[in-house]
Short mmCIF file of C-alpha atoms in Angstrom, two decimals:
data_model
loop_
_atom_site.label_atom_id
_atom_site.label_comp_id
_atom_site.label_asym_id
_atom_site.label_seq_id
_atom_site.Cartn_x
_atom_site.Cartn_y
_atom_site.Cartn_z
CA UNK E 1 65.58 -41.46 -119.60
CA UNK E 2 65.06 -43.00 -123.04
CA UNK E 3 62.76 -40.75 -125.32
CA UNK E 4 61.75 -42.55 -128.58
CA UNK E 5 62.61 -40.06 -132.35
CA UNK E 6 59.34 -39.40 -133.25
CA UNK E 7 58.64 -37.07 -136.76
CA UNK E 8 57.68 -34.56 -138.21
CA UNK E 9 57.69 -32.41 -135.23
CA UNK E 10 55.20 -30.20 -136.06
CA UNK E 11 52.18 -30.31 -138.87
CA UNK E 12 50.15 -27.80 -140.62
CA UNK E 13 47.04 -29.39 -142.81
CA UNK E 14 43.85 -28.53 -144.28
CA UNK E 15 40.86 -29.66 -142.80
CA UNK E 16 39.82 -33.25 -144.72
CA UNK E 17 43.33 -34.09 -145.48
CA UNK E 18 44.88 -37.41 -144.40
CA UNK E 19 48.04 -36.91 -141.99
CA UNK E 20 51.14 -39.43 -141.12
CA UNK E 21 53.30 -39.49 -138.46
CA UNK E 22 56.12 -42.23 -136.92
CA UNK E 23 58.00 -43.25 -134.02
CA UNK E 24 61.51 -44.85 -133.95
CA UNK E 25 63.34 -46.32 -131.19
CA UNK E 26 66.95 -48.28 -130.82
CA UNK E 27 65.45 -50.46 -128.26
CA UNK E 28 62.94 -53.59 -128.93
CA UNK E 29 59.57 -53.17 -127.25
CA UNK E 30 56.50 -55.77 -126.82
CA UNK E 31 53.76 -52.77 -126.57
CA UNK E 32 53.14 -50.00 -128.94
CA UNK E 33 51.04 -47.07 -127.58
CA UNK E 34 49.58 -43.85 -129.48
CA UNK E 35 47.90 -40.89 -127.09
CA UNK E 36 47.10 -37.55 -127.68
CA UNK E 37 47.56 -34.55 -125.32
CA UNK E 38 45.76 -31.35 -125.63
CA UNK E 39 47.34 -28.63 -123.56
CA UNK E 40 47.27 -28.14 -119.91
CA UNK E 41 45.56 -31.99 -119.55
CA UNK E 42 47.42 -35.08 -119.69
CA UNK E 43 48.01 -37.72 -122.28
CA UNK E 44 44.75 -39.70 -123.61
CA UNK E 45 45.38 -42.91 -124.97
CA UNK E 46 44.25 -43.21 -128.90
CA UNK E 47 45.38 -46.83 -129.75
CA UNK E 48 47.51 -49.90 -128.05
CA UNK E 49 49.05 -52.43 -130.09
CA UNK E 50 50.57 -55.61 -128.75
CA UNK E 51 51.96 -57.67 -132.01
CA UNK E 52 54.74 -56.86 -134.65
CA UNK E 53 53.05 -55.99 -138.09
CA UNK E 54 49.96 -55.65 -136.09
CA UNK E 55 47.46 -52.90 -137.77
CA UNK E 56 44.73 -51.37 -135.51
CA UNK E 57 41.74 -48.81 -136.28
CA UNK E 58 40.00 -46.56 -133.83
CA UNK E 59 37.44 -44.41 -135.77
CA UNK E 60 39.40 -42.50 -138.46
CA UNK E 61 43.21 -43.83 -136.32
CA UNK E 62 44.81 -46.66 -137.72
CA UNK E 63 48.03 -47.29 -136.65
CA UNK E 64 50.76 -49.73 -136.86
CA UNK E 65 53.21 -52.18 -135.02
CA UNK E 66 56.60 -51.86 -137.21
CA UNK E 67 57.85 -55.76 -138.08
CA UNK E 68 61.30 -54.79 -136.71
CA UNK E 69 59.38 -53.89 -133.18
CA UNK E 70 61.00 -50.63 -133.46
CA UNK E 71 58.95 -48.52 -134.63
CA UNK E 72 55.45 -47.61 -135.05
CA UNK E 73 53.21 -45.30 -136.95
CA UNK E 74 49.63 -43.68 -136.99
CA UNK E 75 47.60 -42.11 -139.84
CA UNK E 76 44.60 -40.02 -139.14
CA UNK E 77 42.14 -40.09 -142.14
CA UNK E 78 40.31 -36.99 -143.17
CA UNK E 79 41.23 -34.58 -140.29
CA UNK E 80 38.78 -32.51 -138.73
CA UNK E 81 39.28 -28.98 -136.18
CA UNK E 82 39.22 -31.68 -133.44
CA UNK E 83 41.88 -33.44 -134.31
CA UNK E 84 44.15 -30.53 -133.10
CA UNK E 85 46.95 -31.24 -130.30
CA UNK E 86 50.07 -33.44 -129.72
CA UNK E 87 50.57 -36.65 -130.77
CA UNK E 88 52.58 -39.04 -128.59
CA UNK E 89 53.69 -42.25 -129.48
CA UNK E 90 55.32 -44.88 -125.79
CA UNK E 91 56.88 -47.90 -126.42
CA UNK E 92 57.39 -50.64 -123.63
CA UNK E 93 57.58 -53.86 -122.54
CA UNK E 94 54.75 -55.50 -120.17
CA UNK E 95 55.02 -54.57 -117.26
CA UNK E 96 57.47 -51.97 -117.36
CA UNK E 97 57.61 -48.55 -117.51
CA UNK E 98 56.80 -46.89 -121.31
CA UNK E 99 58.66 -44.55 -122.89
CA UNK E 100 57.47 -41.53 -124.88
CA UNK E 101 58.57 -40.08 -128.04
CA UNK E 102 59.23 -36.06 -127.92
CA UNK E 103 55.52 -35.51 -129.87
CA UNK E 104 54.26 -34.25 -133.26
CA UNK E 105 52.46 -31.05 -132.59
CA UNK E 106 49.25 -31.40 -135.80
CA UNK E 107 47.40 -28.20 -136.25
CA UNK E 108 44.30 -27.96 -138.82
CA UNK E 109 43.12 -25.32 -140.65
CA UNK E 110 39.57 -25.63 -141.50
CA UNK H 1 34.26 -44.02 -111.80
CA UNK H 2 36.10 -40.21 -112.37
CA UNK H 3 39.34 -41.64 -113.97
CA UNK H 4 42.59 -40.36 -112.28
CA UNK H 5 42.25 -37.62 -110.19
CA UNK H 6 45.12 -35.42 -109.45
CA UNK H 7 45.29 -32.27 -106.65
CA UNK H 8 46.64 -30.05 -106.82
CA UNK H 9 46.40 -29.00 -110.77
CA UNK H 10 48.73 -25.52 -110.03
CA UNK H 11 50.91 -24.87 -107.70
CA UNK H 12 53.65 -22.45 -107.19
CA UNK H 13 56.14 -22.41 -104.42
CA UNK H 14 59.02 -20.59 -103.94
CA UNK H 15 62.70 -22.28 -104.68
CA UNK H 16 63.86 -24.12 -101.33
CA UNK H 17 59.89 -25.08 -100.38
CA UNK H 18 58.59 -28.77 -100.07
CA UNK H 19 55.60 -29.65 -101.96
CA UNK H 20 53.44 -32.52 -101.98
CA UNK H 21 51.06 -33.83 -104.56
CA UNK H 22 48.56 -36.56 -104.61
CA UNK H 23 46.98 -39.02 -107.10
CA UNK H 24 43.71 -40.59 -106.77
CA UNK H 25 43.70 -44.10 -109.34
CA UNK H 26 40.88 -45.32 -111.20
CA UNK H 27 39.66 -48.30 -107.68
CA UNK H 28 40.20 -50.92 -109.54
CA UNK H 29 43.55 -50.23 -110.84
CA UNK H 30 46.84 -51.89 -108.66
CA UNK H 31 49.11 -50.20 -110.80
CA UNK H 32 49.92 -46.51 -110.65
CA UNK H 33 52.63 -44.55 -112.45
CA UNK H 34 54.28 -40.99 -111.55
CA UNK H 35 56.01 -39.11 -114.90
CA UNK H 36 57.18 -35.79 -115.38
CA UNK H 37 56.68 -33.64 -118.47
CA UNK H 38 58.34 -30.48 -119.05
CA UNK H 39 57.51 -28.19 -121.96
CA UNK H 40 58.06 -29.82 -125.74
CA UNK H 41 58.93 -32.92 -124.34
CA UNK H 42 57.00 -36.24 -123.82
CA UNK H 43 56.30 -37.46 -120.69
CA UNK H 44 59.55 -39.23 -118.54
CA UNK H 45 59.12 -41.64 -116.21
CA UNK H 46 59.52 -41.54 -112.60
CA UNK H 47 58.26 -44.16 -110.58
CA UNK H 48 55.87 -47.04 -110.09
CA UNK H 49 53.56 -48.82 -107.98
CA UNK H 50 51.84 -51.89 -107.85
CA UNK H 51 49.54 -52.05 -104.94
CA UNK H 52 51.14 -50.48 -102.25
CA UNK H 53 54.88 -51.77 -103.38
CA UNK H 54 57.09 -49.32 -105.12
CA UNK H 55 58.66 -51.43 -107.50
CA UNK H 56 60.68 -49.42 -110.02
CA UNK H 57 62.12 -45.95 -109.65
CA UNK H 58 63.93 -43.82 -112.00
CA UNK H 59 67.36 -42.15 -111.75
CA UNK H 60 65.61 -38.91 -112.54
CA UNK H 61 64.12 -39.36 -109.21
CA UNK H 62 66.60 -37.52 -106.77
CA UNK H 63 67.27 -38.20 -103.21
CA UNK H 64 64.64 -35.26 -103.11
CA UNK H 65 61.65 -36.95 -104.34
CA UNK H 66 59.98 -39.58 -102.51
CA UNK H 67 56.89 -41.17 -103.05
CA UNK H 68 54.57 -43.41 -101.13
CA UNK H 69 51.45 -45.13 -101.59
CA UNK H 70 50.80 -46.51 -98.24
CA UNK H 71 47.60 -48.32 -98.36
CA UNK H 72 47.96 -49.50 -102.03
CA UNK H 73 45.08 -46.72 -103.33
CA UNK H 74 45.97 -43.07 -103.78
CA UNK H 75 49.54 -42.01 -103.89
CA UNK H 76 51.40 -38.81 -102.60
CA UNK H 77 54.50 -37.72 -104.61
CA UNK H 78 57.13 -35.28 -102.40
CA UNK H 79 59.41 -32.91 -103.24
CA UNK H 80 62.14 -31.20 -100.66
CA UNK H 81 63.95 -28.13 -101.05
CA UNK H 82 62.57 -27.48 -104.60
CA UNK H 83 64.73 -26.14 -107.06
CA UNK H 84 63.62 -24.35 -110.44
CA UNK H 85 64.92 -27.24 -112.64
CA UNK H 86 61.78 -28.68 -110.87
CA UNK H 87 59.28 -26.70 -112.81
CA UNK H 88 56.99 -29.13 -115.14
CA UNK H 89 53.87 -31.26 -115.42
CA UNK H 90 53.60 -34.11 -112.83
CA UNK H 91 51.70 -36.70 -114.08
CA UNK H 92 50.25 -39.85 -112.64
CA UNK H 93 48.53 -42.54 -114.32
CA UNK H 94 47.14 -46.19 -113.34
CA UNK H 95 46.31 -49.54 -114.82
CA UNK H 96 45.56 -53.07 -114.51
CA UNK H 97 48.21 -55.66 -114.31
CA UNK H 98 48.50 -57.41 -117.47
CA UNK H 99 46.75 -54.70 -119.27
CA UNK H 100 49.04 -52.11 -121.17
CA UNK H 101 47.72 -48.42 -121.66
CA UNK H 102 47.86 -45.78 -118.84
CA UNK H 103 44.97 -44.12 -118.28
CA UNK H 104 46.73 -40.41 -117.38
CA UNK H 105 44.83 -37.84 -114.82
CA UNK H 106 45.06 -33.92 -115.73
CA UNK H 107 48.47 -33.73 -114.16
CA UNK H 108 49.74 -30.87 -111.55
CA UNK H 109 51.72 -28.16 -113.32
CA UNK H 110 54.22 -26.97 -111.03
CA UNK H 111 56.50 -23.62 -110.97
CA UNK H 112 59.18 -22.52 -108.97
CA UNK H 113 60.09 -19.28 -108.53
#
């Protein structure tokens, strides 16, 4: 199956700093969705966005619907211990099936 | 409501063994999802329902996997004559029609040995 480039892989921050992360894909999608896995428990979703160039908050989350539809990204605002885990972004189109970059792995250092 | 429930969370069987897992959705949800996650990967998808009508199913799904959900609530997912290349995280997830965003259970981590 089709998994989406998403980068960087892995990040190391200090507690309070602002982080970045994208998600690229080839294919054209309707549906932009951000989760977050911590390990051994499945993916929770952080954010869903529906429209290109669309910009969406959750708490310190904001992320965003690329114009070109392919591509998204998230920024999480002065990070916190909490914030710890894997990062997934899912692409998709309505009633399909979504699917999932390979992850960005964000670990904080208080 | 619990969210999506998913038994067992371990299990390990020995190479050759059938297994059988089971999903529980959120009631209200007609839509439920099966993906598989192995280690540093995101999750891939497998199969999905809506109600009790398997609509879509991936060709990652071998002639060994089958999955039902008979009465259009919780689903089973099978899988004959493991093999170790079977080893990973099943997960399920459900949702609304119309309404994007899984809402994923705690997935069953499976090993073959």
């Amino acid at each position: 199956g089709q998994q989406l480039n998403q980068s960087p892989q892995s990040m190391f921050i200090q507690e309070g700093e602002d982080v970045s992360m994208n998600c690229t894909s080839s294919s054209i999608f309707n549906t932009w969705l951000w989760y977050k896995q911590d390990p051994g428990e499945g993916p929770v979703l952080l954010i869903a966005l529906y429209k290109a160039g669309e910009l969406t908050s959750n708490g310190r989350l904001t992320a965003q619907f690329g114009i070109t539809r392919k591509d998204s990204f998230l920024n999480i605002s002065a990070s916190i211990p909490s914030d710890v885990g894997i990062y997934f972004c899912a692409g998709g189109n309505t009633g399909n099936q979504f699917y999932f970059g390979t992850g960005t792995s964000l670990t904080v250092i208080p | 409501d619990t969210g999506v429930s998913q038994d067992p969370r371990h299990k390990i069987t020995k190479r050759g063994q059938n297994v059988t897992f089971r999903c529980d959705p959120i009631s209200e949800h007609n839509r439920l999802y099966w993906y598989r996650q192995t280690l540093g990967q995101g999750p891939e998808f497998l199969t999905y329902f809506q109600n009790e009508a398997q609509l879509e199913k991936s060709r990652l799904l071998s002639d060994r996997f089958s999955a039902e959900r008979p009465k259009g609530s919780f689903s089973t997912l099978e899988i004959q004559r493991t093999e170790q290349g079977d080893s990973a995280m099943y997960l399920c997830a459900s949702s609304l029609v119309g309404r994007n965003g899984y809402t994923f259970g705690s997935g069953t981590r499976l090993t073959v040995v």
